[in-house]
Coordinates of C-alpha atoms in Angstrom, one line a residue:
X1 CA 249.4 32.5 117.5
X2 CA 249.4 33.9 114.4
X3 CA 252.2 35.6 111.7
X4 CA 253.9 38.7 113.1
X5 CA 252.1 41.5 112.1
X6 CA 253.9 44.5 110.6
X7 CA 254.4 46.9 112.9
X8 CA 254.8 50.4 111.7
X9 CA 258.3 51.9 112.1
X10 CA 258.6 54.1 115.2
X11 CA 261.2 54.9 117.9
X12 CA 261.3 56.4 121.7
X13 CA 265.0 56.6 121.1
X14 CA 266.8 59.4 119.0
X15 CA 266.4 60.3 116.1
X16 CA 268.8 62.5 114.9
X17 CA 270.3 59.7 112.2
X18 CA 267.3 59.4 110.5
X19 CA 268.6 60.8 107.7
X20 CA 271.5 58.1 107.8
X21 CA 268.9 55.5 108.3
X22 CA 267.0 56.6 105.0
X23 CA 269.8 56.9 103.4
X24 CA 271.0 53.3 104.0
X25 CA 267.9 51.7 103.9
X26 CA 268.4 50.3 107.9
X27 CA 265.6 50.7 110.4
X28 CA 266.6 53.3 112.9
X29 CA 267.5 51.2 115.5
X30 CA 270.1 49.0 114.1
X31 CA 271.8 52.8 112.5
X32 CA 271.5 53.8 116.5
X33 CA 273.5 50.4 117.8
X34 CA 275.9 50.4 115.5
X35 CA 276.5 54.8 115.9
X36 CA 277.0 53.8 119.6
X37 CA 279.2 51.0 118.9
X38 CA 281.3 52.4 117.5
X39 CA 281.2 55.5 119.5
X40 CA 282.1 52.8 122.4
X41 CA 284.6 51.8 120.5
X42 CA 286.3 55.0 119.8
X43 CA 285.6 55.7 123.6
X44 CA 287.5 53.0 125.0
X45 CA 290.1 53.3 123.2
X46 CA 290.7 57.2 124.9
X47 CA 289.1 55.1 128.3
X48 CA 292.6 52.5 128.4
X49 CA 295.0 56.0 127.0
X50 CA 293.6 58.9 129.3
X51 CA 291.7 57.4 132.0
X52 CA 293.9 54.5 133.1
X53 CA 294.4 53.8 136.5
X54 CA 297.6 55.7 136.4
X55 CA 296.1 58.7 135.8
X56 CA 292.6 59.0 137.3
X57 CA 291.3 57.4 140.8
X58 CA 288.9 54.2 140.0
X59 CA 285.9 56.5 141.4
X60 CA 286.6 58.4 138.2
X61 CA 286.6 55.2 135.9
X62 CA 283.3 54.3 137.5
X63 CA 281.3 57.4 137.1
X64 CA 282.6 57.7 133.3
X65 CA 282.2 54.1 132.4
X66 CA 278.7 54.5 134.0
X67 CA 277.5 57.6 132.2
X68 CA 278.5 57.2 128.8
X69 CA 276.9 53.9 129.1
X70 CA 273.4 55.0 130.6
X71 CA 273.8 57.9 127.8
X72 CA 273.9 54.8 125.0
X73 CA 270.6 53.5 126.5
X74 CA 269.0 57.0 126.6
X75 CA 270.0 57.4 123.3
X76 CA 268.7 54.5 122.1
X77 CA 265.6 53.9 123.9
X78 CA 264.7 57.1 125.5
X79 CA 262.4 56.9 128.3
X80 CA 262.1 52.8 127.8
X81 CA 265.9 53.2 129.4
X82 CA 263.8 54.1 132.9
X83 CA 263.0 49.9 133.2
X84 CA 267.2 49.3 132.8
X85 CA 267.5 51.8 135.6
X86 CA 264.7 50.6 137.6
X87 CA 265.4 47.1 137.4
X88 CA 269.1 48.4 138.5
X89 CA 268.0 50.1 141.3
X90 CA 265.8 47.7 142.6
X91 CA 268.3 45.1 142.7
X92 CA 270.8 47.1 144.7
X93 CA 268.4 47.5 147.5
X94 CA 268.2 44.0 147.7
X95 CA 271.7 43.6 147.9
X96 CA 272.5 46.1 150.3
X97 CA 269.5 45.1 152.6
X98 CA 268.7 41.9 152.3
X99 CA 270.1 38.6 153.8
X100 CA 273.0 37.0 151.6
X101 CA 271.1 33.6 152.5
X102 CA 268.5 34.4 150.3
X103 CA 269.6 37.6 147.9
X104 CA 269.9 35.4 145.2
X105 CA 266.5 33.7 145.3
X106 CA 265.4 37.9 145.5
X107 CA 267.2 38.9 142.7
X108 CA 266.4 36.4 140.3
X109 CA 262.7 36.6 140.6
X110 CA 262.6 40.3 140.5
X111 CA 265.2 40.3 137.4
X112 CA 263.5 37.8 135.6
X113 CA 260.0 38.9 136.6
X114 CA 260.4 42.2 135.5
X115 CA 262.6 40.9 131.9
X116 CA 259.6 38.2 131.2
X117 CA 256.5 41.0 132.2
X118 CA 258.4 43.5 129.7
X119 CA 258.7 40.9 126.9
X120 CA 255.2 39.7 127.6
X121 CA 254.2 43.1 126.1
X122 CA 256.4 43.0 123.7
X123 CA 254.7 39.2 122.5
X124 CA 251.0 40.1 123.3
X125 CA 250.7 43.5 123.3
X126 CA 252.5 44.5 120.6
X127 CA 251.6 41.2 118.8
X128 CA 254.8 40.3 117.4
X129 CA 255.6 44.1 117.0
X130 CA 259.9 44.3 117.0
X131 CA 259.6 48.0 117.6
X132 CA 263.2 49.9 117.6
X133 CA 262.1 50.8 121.4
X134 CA 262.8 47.0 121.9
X135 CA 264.7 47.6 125.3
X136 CA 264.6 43.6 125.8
X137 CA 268.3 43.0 124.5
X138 CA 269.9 45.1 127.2
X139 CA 267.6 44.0 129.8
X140 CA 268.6 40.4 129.3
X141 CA 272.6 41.2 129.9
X142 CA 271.5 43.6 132.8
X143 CA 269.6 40.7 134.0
X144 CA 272.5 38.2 133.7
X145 CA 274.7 40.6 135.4
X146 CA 272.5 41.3 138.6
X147 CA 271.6 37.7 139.2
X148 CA 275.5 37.2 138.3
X149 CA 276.9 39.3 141.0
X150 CA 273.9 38.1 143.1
X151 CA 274.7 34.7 143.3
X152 CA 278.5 35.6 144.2
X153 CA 277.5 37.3 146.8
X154 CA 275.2 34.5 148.2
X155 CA 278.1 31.9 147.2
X156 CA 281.0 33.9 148.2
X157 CA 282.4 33.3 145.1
X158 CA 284.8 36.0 143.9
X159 CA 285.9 34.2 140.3
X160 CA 286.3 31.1 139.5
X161 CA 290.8 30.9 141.0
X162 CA 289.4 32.0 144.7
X163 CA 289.2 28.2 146.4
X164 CA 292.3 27.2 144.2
X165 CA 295.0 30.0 145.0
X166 CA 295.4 30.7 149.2
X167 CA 298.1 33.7 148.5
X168 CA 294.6 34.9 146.7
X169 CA 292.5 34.5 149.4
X170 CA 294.6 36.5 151.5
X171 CA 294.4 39.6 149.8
X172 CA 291.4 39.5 148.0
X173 CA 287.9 39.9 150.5
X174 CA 284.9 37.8 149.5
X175 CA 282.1 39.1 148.1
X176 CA 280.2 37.7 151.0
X177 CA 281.6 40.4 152.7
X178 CA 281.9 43.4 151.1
X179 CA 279.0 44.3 148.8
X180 CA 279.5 47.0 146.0
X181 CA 279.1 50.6 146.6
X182 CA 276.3 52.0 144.4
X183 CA 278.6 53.4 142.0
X184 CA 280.6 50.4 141.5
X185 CA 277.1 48.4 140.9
X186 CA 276.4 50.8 138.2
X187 CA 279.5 50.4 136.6
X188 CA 279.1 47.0 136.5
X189 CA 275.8 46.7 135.2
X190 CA 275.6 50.0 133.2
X191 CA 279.0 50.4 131.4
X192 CA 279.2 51.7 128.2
X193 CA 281.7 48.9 126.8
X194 CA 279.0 46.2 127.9
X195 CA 275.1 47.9 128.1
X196 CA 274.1 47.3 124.4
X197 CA 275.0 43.8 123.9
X198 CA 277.3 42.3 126.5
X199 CA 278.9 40.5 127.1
X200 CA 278.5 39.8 130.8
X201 CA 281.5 39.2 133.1
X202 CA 282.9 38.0 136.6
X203 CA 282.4 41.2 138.7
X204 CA 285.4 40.4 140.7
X205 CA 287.4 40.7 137.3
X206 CA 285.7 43.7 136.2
X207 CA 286.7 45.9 139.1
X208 CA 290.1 44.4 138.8
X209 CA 290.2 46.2 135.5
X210 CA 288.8 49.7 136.8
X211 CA 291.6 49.2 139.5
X212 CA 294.6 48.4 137.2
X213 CA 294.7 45.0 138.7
X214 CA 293.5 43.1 135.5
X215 CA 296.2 42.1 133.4
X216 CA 299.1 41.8 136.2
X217 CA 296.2 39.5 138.0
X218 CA 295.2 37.2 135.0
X219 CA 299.3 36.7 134.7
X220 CA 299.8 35.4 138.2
X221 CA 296.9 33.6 138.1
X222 CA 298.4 31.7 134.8
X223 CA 302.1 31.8 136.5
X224 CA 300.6 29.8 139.9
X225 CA 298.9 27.4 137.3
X226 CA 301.9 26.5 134.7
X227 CA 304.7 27.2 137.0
X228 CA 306.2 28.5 133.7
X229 CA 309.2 31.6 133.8
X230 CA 307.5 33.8 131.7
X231 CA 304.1 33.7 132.9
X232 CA 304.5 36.6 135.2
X233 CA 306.8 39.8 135.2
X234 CA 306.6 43.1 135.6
X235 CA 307.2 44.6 132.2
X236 CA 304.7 47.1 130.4
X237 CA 301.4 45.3 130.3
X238 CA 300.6 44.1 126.7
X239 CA 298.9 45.9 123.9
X240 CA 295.3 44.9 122.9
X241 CA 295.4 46.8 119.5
X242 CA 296.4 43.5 117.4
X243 CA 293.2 41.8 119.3
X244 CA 291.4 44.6 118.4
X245 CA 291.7 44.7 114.4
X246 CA 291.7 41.3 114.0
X247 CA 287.9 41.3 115.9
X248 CA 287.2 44.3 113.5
X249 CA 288.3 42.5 110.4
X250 CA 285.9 39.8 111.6
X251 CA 283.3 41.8 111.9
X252 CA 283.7 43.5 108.8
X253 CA 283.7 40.0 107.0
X254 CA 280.5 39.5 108.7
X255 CA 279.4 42.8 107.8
X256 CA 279.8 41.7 104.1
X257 CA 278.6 38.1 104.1
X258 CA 275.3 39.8 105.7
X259 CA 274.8 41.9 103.2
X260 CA 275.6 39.8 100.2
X261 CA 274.7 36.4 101.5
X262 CA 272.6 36.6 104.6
X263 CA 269.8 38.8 102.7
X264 CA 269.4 36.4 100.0
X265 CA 269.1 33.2 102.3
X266 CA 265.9 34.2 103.7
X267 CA 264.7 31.8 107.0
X268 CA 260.9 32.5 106.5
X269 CA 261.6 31.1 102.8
X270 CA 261.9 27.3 104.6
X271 CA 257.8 27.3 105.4
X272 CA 256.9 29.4 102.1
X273 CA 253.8 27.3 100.9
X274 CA 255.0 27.0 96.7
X275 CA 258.5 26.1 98.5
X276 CA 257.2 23.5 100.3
X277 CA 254.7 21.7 98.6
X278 CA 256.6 21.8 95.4
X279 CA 260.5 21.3 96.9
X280 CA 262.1 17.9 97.2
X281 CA 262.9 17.0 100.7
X282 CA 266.8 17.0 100.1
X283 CA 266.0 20.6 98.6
X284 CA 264.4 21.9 101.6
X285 CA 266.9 20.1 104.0
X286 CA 269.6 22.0 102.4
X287 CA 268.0 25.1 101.9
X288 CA 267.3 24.9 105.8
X289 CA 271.1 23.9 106.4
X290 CA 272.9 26.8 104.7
X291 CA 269.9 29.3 105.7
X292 CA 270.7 28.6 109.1
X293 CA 274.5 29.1 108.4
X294 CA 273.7 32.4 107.1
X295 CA 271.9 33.0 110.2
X296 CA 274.6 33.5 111.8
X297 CA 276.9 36.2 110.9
X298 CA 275.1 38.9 112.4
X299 CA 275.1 37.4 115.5
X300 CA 279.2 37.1 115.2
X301 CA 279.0 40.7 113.9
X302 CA 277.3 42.1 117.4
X303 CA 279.2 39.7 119.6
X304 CA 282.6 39.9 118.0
X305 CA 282.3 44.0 117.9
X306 CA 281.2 44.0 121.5
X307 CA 284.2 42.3 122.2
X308 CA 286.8 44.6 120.5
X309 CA 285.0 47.4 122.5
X310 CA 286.0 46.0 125.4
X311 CA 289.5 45.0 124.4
X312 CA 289.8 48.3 123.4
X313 CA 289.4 49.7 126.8
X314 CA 291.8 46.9 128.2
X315 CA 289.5 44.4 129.4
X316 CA 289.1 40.9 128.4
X317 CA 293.0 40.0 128.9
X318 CA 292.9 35.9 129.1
X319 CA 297.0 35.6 129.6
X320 CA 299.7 34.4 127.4
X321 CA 299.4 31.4 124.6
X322 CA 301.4 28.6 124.3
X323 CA 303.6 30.9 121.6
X324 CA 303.8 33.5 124.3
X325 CA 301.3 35.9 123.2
X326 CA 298.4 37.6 124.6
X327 CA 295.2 36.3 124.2
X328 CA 292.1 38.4 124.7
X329 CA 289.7 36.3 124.7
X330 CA 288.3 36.0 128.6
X331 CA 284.7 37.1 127.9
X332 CA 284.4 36.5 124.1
X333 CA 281.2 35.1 123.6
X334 CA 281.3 32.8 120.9
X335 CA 284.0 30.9 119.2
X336 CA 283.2 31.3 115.4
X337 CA 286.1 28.6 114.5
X338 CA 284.5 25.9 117.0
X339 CA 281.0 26.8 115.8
X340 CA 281.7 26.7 111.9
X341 CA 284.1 23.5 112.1
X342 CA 282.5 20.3 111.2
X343 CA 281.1 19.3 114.9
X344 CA 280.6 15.7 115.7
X345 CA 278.6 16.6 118.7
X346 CA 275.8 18.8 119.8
X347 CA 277.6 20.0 122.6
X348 CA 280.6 21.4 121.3
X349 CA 278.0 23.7 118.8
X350 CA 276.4 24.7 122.5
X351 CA 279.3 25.2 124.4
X352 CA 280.9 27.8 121.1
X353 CA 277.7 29.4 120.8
X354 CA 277.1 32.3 123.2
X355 CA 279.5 31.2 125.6
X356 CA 279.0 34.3 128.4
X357 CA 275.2 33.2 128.2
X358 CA 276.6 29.3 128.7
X359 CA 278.6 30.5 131.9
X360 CA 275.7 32.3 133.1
X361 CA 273.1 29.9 133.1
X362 CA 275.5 27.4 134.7
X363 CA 276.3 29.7 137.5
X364 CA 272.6 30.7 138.6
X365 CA 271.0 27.2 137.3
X366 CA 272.7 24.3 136.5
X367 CA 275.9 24.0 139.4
X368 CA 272.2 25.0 141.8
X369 CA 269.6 22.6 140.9
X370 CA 269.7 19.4 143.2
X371 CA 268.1 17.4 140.1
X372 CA 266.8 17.5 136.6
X373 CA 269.4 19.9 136.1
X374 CA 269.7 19.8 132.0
X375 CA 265.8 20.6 131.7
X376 CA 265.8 23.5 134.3
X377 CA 268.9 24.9 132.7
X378 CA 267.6 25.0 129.1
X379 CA 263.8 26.3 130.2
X380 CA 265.4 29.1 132.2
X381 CA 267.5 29.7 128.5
X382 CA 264.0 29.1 126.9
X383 CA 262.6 31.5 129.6
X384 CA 265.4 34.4 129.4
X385 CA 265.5 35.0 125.8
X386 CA 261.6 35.4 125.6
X387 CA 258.3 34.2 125.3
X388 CA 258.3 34.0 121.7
X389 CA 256.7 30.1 121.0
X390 CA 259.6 29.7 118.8
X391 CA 262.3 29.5 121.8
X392 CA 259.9 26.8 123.7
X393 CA 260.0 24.8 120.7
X394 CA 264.4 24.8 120.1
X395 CA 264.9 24.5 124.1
X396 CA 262.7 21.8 125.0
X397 CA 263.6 19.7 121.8
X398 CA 267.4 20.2 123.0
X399 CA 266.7 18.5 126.2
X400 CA 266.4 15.2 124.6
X401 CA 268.2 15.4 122.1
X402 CA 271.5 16.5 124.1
X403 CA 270.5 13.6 126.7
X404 CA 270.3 11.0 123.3
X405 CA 273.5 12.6 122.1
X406 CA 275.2 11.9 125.7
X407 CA 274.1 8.5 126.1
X408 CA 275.1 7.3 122.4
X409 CA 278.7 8.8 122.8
X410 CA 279.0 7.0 126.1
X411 CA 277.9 3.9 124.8
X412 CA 279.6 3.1 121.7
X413 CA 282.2 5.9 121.0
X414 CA 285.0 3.6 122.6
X415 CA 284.2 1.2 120.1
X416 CA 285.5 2.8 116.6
X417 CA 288.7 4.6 118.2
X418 CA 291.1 1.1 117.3
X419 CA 290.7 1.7 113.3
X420 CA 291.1 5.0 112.1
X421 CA 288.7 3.7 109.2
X422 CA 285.8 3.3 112.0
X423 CA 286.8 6.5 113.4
X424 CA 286.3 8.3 110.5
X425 CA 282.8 6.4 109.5
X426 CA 282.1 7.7 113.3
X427 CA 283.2 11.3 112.7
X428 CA 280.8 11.2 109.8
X429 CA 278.0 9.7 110.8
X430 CA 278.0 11.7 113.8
X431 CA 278.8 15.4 111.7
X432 CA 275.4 14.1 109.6
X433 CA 273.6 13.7 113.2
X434 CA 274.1 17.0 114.7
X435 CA 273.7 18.8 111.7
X436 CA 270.4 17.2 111.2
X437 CA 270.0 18.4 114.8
X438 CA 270.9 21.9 114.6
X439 CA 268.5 22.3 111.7
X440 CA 265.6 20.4 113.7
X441 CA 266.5 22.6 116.9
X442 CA 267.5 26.1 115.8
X443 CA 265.1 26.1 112.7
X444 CA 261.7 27.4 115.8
X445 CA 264.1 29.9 117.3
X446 CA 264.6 31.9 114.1
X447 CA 260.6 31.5 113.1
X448 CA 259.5 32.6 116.4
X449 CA 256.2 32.1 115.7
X450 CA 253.6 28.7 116.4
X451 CA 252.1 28.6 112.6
X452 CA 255.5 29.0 110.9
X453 CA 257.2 26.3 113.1
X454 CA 254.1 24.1 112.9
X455 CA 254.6 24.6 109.1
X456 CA 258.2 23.9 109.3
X457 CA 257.6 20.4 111.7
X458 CA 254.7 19.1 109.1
X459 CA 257.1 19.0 106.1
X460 CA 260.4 17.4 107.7
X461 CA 259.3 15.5 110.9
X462 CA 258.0 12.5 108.8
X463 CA 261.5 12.8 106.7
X464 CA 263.7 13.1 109.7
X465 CA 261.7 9.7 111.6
X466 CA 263.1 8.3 108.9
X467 CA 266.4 9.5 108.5
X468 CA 266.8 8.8 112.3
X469 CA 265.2 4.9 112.2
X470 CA 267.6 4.6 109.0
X471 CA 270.9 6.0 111.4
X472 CA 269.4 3.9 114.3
X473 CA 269.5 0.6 111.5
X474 CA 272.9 1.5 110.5
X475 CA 274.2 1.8 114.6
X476 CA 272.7 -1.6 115.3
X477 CA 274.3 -3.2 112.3
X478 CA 277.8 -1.6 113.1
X479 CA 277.6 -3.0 116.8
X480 CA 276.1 -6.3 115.5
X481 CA 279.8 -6.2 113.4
X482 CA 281.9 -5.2 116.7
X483 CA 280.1 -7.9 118.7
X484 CA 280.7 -10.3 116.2
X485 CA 283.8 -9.2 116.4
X486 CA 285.0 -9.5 119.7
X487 CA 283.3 -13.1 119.7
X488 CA 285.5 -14.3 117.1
X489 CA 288.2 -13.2 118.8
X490 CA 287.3 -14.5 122.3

């Protein structure tokens, strides 16, 4: 495949900030998201104060929840917002008629069918074109949420506390049992806090929050587990305000590092032909290491807003810290701290790094396959986020390269925790290996396309082989030491 073409500007959605657009210099859809946004978040805000469950029935919160949030995709995407709805739609008619032995098998190929056809035309239609009618974003949470709610039903699986608390079970029905009326399923799928950009959520939990049960619930849930005094009473449930402007401090920092940092980092810069043939290796390598970092922010920026929206409204309550505060973080979806803290693992980058998504694909993939679990799990990630080449390339290098990671900590971690000296050489050594991974990995699923990763691979694969048979020299020369080691003292 070849480079992206450039795809003239154009938009089903609105257009009535166009002049804010010019103005700004931001393609029309980005001015759109963020206009809704913060719309949402201005929204929610009046949602938790006017329309709580103390004032309105849950019907109510339902049907509002619902339409502002199919307005948002109207609004964006015009009449493109008809394959959200029809997916929807379709979906609840399996639900509703057809057996829980196999409605999750139904859902999942129809969701996924229908999100892979409409990215398909994006791909090879469009060639490349990343139009501001790109309903695909969306369509992927929608998709997470029906198969989601889909495989609860088949599973009978209400949240994760249902088979661990019996006063629960008691009072709670299974999903198994009682599927959502169609209003409810809209809600769910369709609310305004979530249908831009997530994240998705337990079903169970989100109807708890329409029905005032959220908070009080996460709190006895937390009280059964710790047995602690002050995990459950029945004073005024807490405020998500200082939640909220911290997230929106965060974002604004991302906000700025994306405009001053981001935009002069430039990803397609690692396979320009000058900067290639004429770079160092070590200058390439970096320039690929802090590129990537700078990557990032926007991502944060969407996630971390997306959050405060829903915090806003009084959803996302996780229970009290250790120092007795809330937290409201139960469907963040990244953990920027986790993520930006020298990693000594693979994993721990993975399991920070669009953690809703994580949950998701362990849920309808990974707890369900009877083998070859790890590969299934990361082609249906591969799969879900598009058929861009680009994603093939990051997701089917991570298989072996999280199995490697798996069996070298299992091997010979144990060995260097008696000398804090060791411990530290393993620390860096192993901070030096993922990074080298991330940039080997991610590096595809930001080019998206064949030529550029091909580009990218011809310059650094020979480099990395040896970097790697240099780290695999330096592994057998620190066991050779422990063996000799344990010998001497045997």
């Amino acid at each position: 495949m070849g480079e992206p073409a450039q795809t003239p500007f154009k938009t089903t959605g609105s257009q009535w900030l166009m002049p804010v657009s010019e103005y700004l210099g931001f393609p029309l859809d980005q001015v759109n998201f963020l206009a809704c946004q913060l719309f949402a978040l201005t929204a929610a805000f009046c949602f938790r104060l006017y329309l709580s469950p103390a004032h309105v029935s849950p019907l109510v919160r339902h049907f509002v929840a619902a339409l502002l949030g199919i307005s948002f995709l109207v609004f964006c995407f015009g009449w493109y917002s008809s394959h959200i709805l029809a997916v929807v739609v379709a979906n609840y008619l399996i639900i509703i008629k057809a057996d829980l032995n196999n409605v999750h098998r139904y859902s999942m190929v129809i969701s996924m069918g229908y999100l892979t056809a409409c990215q398909v035309s994006r791909v090879f239609i469009f060639n490349y074109g990343i139009l501001s009618t790109d309903f695909s974003g969306p369509l992927m949470i929608v998709t997470q949420k029906l198969t989601t709610l889909a495989f609860q039903l088949h599973d009978g699986k209400t949240d994760k506390w249902m088979h661990t608390y019996i006063w629960k079970l008691s009072t709670l029905a299974s999903l198994s049992h009682v599927r959502p009326s169609f209003i409810e399923y809209l809600s769910y799928n369709l609310n305004f806090l979530s249908v831009l950009v997530g994240p998705c959520s337990n079903y169970k939990e989100y109807i708890d929050f329409i029905e005032g049960r959220h908070i009080s619930t996460r709190l006895k849930q937390q009280h059964a587990s710790s047995n602690r005094q002050n995990g459950y009473n029945k004073t005024q449930d807490p405020s998500p305000l200082n939640a909220v402007c911290h997230k929106l401090v965060v974002c604004a920092g991302c906000m700025l590092f994306f405009l001053t940092i981001t935009r002069s980092l430039p990803i397609k810069y690692n396979v320009d032909p000058d900067f290639v043939s004429q770079a160092s290796f070590l200058t390439r390598l970096t320039y690929a290491f802090f590129s990537i970092q700078a990557a990032r922010p926007k991502f944060y920026f969407a996630w971390t807003l997306a959050d405060a929206v829903n915090n806003a409204a009084g959803y996302g309550f996780l229970g009290m810290d250790e120092h007795g505060k809330p937290s409201w973080d139960l469907i963040s979806n990244l953990n920027i701290i986790g993520i930006e803290v020298p990693s000594t693992s693979f994993k721990t980058f993975i399991d920070n790094w669009n953690i809703q998504t994580g949950i998701w694909l362990k849920t309808v993939c990974y707890d369900q396959a009877p083998k070859h679990r790890l590969a299934l799990t990361f082609i249906l990630s591969a799969l879900w986020h598009g058929v861009y080449p680009g994603y093939y390339f990051t997701f089917l290098t991570a298989i072996p390269i999280t199995i490697a990671a798996r069996a070298i900590r299992r091997s010979i971690r144990h060995y260097f925790l008696g000398s804090r000296v060791m411990k530290l050489g393993y620390d860096i050594l192993t901070w030096a290996a993922t990074q080298l991974a991330i940039c080997y990995t991610v590096m595809p699923f930001l080019l998206l396309a064949v030529n550029y990763t091909i580009v990218y691979y011809r310059y650094v694969i020979h480099c990395f082989n040896q970097i790697i048979l240099l780290l695999q020299l330096c592994s057998c020369v620190v066991l050779r030491s422990i063996n000799l080691s344990m010998y001497s003292y045997m």
